[in-house]
Coordinates of C-alpha atoms and ligand atoms in Angstrom, one line a residue:
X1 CA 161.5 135.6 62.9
X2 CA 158.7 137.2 61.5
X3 CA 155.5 137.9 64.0
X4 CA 152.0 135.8 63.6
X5 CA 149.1 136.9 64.5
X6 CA 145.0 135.0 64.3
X7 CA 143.2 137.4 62.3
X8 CA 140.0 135.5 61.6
X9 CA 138.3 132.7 62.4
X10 CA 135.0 131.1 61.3
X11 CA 132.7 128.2 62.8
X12 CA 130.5 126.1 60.9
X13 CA 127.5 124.5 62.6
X14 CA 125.8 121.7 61.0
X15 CA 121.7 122.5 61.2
X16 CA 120.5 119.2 63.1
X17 CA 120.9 118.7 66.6
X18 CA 119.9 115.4 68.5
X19 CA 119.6 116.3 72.3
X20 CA 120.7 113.6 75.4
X21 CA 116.9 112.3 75.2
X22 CA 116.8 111.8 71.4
X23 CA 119.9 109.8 71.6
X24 CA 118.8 108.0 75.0
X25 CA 115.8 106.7 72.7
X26 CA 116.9 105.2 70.5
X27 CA 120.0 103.8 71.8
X28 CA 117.7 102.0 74.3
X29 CA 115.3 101.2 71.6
X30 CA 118.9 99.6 69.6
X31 CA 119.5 97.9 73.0
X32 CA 115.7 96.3 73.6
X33 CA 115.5 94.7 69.9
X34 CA 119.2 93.2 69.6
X35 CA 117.7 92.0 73.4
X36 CA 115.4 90.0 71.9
X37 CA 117.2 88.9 69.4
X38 CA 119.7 87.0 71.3
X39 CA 116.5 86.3 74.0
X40 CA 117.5 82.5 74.5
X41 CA 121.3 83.3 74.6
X42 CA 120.9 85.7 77.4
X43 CA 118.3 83.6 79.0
X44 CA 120.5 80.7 78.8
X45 CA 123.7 82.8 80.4
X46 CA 125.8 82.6 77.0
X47 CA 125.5 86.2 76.7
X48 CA 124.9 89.5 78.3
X49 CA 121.8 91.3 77.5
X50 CA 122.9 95.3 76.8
X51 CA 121.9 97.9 79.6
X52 CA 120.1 100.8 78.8
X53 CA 121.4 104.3 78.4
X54 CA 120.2 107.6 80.5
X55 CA 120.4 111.3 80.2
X56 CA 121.5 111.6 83.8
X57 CA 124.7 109.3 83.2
X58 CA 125.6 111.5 80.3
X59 CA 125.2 114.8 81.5
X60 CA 127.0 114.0 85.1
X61 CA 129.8 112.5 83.5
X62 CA 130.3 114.7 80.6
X63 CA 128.6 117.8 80.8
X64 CA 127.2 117.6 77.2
X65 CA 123.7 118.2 76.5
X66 CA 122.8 117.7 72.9
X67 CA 125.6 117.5 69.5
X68 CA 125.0 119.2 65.9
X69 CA 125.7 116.3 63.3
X70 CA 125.5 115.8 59.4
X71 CA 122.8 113.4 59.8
X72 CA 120.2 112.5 62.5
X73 CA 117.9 110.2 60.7
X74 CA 120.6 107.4 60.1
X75 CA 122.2 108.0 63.8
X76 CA 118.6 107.7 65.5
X77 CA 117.8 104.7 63.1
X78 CA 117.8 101.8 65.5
X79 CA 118.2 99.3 62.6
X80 CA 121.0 101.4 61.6
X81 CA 123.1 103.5 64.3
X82 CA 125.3 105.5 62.2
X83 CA 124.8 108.5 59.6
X84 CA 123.1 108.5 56.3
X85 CA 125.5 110.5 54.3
X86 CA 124.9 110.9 50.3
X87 CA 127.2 109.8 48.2
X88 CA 129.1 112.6 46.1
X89 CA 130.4 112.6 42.5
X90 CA 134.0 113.0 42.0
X91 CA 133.3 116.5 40.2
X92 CA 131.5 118.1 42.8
X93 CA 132.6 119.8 46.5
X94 CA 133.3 116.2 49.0
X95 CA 131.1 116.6 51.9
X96 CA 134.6 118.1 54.0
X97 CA 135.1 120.7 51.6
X98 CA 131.7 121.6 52.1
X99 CA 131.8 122.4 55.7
X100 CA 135.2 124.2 55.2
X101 CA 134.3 126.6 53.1
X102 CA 131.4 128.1 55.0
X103 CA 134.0 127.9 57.9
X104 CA 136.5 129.8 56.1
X105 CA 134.3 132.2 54.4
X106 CA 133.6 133.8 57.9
X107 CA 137.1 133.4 58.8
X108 CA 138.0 135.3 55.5
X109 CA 135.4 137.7 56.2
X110 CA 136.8 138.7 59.8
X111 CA 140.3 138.7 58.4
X112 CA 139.5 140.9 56.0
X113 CA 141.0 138.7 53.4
X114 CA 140.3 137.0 49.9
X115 CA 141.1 134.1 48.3
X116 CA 143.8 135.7 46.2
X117 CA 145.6 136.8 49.5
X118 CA 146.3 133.0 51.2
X119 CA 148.9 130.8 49.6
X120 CA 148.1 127.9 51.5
X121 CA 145.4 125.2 53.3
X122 CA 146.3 123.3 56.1
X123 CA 143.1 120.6 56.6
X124 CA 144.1 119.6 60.4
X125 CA 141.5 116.8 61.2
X126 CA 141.1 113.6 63.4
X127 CA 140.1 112.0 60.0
X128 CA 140.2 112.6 56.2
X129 CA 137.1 111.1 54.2
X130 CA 139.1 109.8 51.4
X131 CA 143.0 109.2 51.1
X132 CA 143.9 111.3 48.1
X133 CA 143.9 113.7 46.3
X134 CA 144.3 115.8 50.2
X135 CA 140.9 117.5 50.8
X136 CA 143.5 120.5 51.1
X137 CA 144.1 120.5 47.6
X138 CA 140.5 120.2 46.9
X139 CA 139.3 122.9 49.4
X140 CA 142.0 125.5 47.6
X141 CA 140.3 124.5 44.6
X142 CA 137.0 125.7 45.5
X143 CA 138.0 128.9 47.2
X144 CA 140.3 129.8 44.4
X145 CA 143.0 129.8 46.4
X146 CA 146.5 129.9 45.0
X147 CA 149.6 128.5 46.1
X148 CA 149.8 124.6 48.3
X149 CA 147.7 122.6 50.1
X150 CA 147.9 119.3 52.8
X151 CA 146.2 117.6 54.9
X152 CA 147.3 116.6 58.6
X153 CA 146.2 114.2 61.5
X154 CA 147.0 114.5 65.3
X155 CA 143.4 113.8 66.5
X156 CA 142.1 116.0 68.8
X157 CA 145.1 117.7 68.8
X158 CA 144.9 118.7 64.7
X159 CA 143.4 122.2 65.1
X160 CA 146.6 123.4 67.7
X161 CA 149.6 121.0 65.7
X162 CA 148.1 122.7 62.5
X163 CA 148.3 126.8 63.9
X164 CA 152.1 125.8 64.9
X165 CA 152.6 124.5 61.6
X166 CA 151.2 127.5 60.1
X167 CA 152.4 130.0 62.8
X168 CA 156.3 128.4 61.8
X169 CA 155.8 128.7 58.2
X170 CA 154.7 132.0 58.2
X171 CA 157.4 133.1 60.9
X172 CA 160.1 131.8 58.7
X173 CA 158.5 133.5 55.6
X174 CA 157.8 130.2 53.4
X175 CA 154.1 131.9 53.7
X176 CA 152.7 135.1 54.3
X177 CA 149.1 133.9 55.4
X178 CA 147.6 130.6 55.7
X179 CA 143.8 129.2 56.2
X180 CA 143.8 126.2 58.6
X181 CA 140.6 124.0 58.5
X182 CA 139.2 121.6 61.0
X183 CA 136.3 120.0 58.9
X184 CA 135.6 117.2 62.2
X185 CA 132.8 114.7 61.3
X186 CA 133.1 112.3 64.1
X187 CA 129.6 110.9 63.8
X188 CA 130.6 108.9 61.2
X189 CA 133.6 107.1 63.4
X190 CA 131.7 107.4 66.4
X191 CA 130.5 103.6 67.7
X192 CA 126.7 104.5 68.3
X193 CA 125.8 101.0 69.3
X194 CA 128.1 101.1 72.3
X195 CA 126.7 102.9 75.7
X196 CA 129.8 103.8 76.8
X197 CA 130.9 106.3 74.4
X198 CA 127.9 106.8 72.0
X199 CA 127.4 110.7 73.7
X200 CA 130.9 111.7 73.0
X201 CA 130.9 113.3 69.5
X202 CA 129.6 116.0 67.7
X203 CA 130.2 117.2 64.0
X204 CA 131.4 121.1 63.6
X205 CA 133.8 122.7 61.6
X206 CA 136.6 125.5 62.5
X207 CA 138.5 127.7 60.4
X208 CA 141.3 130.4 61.4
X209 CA 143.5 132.8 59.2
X210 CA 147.0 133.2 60.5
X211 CA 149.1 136.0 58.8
X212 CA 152.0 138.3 59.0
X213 CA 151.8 140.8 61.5
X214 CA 152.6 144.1 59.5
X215 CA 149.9 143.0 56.7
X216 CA 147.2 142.4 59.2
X217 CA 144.3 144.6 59.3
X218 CA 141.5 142.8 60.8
X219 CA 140.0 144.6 64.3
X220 CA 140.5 141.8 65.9
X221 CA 144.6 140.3 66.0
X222 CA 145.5 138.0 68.5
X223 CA 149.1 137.5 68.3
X224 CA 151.0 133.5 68.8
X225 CA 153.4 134.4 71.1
X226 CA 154.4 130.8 71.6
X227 CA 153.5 127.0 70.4
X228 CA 154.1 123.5 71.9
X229 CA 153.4 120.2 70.6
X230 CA 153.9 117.1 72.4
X231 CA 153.1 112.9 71.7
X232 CA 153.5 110.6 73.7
X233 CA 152.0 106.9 72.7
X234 CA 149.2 105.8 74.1
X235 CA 146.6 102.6 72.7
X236 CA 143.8 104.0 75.2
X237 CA 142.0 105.7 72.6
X238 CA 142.6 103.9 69.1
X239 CA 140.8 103.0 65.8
X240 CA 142.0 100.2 64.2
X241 CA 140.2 101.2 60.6
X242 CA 142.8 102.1 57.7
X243 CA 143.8 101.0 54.1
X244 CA 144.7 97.5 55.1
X245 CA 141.6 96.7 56.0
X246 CA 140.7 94.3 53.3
X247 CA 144.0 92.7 53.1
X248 CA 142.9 91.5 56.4
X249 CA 141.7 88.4 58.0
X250 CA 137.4 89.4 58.7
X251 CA 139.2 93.0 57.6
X252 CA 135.9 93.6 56.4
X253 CA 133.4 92.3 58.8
X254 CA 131.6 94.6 60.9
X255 CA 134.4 94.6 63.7
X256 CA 134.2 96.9 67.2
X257 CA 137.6 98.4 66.6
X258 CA 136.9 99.5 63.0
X259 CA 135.1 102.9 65.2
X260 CA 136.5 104.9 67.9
X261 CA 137.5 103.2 70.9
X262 CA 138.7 103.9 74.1
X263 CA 139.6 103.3 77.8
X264 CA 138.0 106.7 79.1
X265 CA 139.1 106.7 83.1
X266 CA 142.2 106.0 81.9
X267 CA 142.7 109.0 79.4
X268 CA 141.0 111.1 82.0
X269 CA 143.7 110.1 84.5
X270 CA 146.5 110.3 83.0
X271 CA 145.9 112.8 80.2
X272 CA 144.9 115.3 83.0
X273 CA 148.2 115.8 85.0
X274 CA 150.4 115.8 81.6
X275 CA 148.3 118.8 80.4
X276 CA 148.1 120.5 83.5
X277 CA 152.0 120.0 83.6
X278 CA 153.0 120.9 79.9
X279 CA 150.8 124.7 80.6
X280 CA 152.7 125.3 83.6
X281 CA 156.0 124.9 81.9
X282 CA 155.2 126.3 78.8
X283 CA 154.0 129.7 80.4
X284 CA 157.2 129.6 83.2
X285 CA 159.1 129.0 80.2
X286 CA 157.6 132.5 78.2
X287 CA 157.7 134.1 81.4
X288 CA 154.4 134.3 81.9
X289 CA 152.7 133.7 85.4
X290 CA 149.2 131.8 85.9
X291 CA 147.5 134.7 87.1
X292 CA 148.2 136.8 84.0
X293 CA 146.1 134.7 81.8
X294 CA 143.1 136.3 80.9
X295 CA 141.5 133.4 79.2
X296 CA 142.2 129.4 78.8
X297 CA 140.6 128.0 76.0
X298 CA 140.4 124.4 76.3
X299 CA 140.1 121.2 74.6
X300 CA 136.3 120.3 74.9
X301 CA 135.9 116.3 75.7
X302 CA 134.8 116.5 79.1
X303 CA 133.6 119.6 81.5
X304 CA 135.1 117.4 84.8
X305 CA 138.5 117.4 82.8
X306 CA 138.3 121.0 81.7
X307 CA 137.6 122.0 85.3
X308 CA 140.8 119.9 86.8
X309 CA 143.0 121.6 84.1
X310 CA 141.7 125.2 85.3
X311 CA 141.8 124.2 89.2
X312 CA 145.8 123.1 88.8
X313 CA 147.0 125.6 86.0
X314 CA 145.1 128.5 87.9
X315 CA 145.3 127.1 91.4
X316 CA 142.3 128.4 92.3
X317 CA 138.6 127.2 90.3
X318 CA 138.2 128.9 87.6
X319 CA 135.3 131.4 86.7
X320 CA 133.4 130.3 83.8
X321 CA 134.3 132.9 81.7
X322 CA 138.3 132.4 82.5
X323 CA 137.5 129.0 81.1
X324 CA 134.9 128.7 78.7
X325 CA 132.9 125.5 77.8
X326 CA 131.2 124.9 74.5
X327 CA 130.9 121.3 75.1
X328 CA 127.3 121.2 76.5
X329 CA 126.1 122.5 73.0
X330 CA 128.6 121.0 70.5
X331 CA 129.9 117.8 72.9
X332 CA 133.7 116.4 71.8
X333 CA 134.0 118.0 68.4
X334 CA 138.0 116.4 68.2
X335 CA 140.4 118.8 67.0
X336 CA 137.8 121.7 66.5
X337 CA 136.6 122.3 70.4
X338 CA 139.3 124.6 71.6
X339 CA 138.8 126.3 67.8
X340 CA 135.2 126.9 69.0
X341 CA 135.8 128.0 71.9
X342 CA 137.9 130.9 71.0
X343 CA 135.8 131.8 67.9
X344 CA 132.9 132.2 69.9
X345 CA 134.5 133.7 73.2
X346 CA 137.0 136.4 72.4
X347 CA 135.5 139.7 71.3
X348 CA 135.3 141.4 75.0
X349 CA 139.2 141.0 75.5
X350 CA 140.7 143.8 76.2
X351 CA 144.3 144.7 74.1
X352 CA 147.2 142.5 75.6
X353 CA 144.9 140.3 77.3
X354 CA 146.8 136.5 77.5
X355 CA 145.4 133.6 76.6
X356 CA 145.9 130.3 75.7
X357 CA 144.4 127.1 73.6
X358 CA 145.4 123.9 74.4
X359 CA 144.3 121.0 72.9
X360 CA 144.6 117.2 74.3
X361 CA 143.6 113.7 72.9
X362 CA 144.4 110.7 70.6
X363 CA 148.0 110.1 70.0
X364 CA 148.3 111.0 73.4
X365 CA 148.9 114.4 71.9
X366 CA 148.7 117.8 73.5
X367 CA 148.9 121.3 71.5
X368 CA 149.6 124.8 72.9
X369 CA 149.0 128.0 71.6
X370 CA 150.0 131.3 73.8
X371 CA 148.3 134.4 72.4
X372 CA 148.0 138.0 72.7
X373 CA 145.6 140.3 72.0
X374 CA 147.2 142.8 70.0
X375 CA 144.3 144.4 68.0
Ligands
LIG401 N1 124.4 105.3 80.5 C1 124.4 104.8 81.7 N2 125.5 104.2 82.3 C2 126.6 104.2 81.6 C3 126.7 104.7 80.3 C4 125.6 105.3 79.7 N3 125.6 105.8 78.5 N4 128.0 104.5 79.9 C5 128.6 103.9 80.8 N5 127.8 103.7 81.9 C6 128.1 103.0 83.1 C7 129.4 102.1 83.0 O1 129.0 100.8 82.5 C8 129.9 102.1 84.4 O2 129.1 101.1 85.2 P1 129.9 100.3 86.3 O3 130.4 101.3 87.3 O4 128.7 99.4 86.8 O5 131.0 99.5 85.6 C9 129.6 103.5 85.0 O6 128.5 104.0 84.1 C10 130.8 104.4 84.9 O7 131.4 104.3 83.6 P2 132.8 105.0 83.2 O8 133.8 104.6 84.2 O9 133.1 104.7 81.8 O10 132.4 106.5 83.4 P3 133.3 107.8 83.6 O11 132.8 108.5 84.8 O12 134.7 107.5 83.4 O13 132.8 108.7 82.3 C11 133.7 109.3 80.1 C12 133.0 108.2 81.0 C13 132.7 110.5 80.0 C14 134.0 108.8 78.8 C15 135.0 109.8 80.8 O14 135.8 108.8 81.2 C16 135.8 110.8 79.9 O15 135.3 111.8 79.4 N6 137.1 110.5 79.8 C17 138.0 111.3 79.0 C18 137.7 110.9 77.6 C19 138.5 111.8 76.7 O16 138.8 112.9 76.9 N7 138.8 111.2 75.5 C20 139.3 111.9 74.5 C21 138.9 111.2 73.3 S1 138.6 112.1 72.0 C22 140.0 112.3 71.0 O17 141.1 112.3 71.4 C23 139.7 112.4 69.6 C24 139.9 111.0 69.0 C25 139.7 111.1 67.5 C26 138.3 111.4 67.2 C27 137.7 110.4 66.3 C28 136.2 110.8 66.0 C29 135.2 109.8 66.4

């Protein structure tokens, strides 16, 4: 088997930014008129009138403190609640495509690479904004890029299923180096109305170049010593919206499950232990003990979650820079937070410093990525 090593990798950050207030506004201004619309209903009992949001709830229970979208005006809109996104001609770069390519241009650039050196696209992401032709295809297009491309879901989990897709291929010698791209704009399956989760998401994009060891020649390699995928079913965080939809009954009514839904104590409970679980084994499994990690590079849905997973794994609390967050700026950017997190926290590793990504969400799912740096 032929060693893999991350030679680049590249983060895209959409311009606007709506902070916990911003968002608090105008949800609670969304809340106050459909409040008086449905005034005699809820003064009669027949229905509930809808609480208002706060800042405080937010940041206690998540950590996050603002999100970078595609569009604020629509999302703040409280006659409309969701993004405002143009609509593209078929001949020119799809909004995906768009964000990728700035991602993988500083991906490229830290590699060291060009187009004419990858010979494939992986687009890993928790959704795709059209069915076919695979934004992959189109993406290899633009860069120039010959070779394959295809697209992938697992969620939140995309980013880390996508780098063991590539780091296989590439070990096998199917490819010799691979772009993997995380274009995630969950603003626009994000359910803005509801209180309960309308905080969660951000937009972002991540990019990363996996190659063959011996052609590397980037300063900074970190080599995938070892990946681990794992599924496990779960209907506590699920989106019923797909190409059915107008085959079915109300299939195209304005339905609560057509956006992201979930049961969030219960992911938090039981998606905790299973990650905890799947690090411990996967490093007593490389031979690698807790203590020798240098860095754990998390999924980024929750900082109470993030600091569970350090507490058990490490057995101790972690220090912040063991562990770093990236949620307070970006919130739940799906499979791209992990991504994030090791783009923008790597460079003071010292050579063979151990690390790890891991990645947990939808599906369930869980991703990890061991790694070394080895340059
Ligand atoms: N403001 C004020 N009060 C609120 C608000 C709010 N915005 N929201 C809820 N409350 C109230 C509730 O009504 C409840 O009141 P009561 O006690 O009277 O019933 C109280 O606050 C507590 O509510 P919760 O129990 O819901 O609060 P939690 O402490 O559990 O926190 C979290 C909620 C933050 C959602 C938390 O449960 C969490 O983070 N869980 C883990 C979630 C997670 O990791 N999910 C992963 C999903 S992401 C993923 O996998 C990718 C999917 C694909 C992406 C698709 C793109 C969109």
């Amino acid at each position: 088997m032929r060693p893999v090593v991350i030679s680049g990798t590249g983060v895209f950050t959409p311009q606007e930014v709506i902070t916990n207030a911003e968002l608090v506004e105008a949800f609670n201004a969304y809340a106050d008129k459909v409040n008086a619309r449905h005034a005699k209903e809820i003064e009669n009992g027949d229905r509930e009138p809808l609480a208002h949001s706060s800042e405080e709830f937010i940041f206690k229970a998540s950590g996050i403190e603002r999100r970078h979208v595609m569009d604020k005006s629509g999302v703040l809109d409280p006659d409309r609640m969701y993004p405002s996104l143009r609509q593209r001609e078929d001949d020119e770069p799809g909004i995906m495509t768009e964000m990728a390519i700035a991602a993988a241009s500083a991906a490229l650039k830290q590699a060291g690479k060009h187009a004419s050196d990858i010979d494939a696209v992986i687009c890993a992401a928790s959704n795709h904004e059209r069915a076919y032709p695979a934004i992959a295809i189109e993406i290899q297009d633009a860069l120039g890029i010959d070779g394959f491309g295809f697209d992938m879901n697992v969620a939140c989990s995309s980013a880390t299923f996508g780098l063991q897709a590539a780091a296989d291929m590439i070990r096998s010698g199917s490819s010799n180096c691979i772009l993997m791209v995380n274009p995630e704009i969950c603003s626009g399956h994000l359910e803005w109305r509801d209180r309960d989760c309308h905080f969660i998401f951000g937009d972002v994009c991540t990019a990363v170049v996996l190659e063959e060891k011996s052609q590397a020649t980037s300063d900074t390699q970190f080599e995938v010593l070892a990946t681990r995928c794992l599924t496990k079913f779960s209907n506590n965080i699920r989106n019923n919206n797909g190409f059915l939809r107008r085959s079915r009954p109300a299939g195209t009514a304005d339905r609560r499950d057509m956006q992201f839904m979930q049961n969030g104590r219960k992911v938090f409970k039981e998606v905790v232990p299973i990650v905890s679980e799947m690090i411990l084994e996967h490093l007593a499994d490389e031979d690698i003990r807790p203590d020798q990690l240098s860095r754990m590079w998390l999924h980024q849905a929750n900082k109470s979650m993030n600091d569970f997973i350090g507490r058990k794994v490490l057995g101790r609390t972690p220090e912040s820079h063991e562990q770093p967050n990236i949620l307070q700026e970006y919130a739940n950017t799906s499979s791209a937070g992990s991504i994030i997190a090791f783009a923008q926290n790597h460079a003071d590793l010292e050579r063979d410093a151990l690390g790890i990504i891991c990645s947990f969400g939808a599906g369930y799912s869980v991703g990890n990525v061991i790694v070394k740096r080895v340059a």
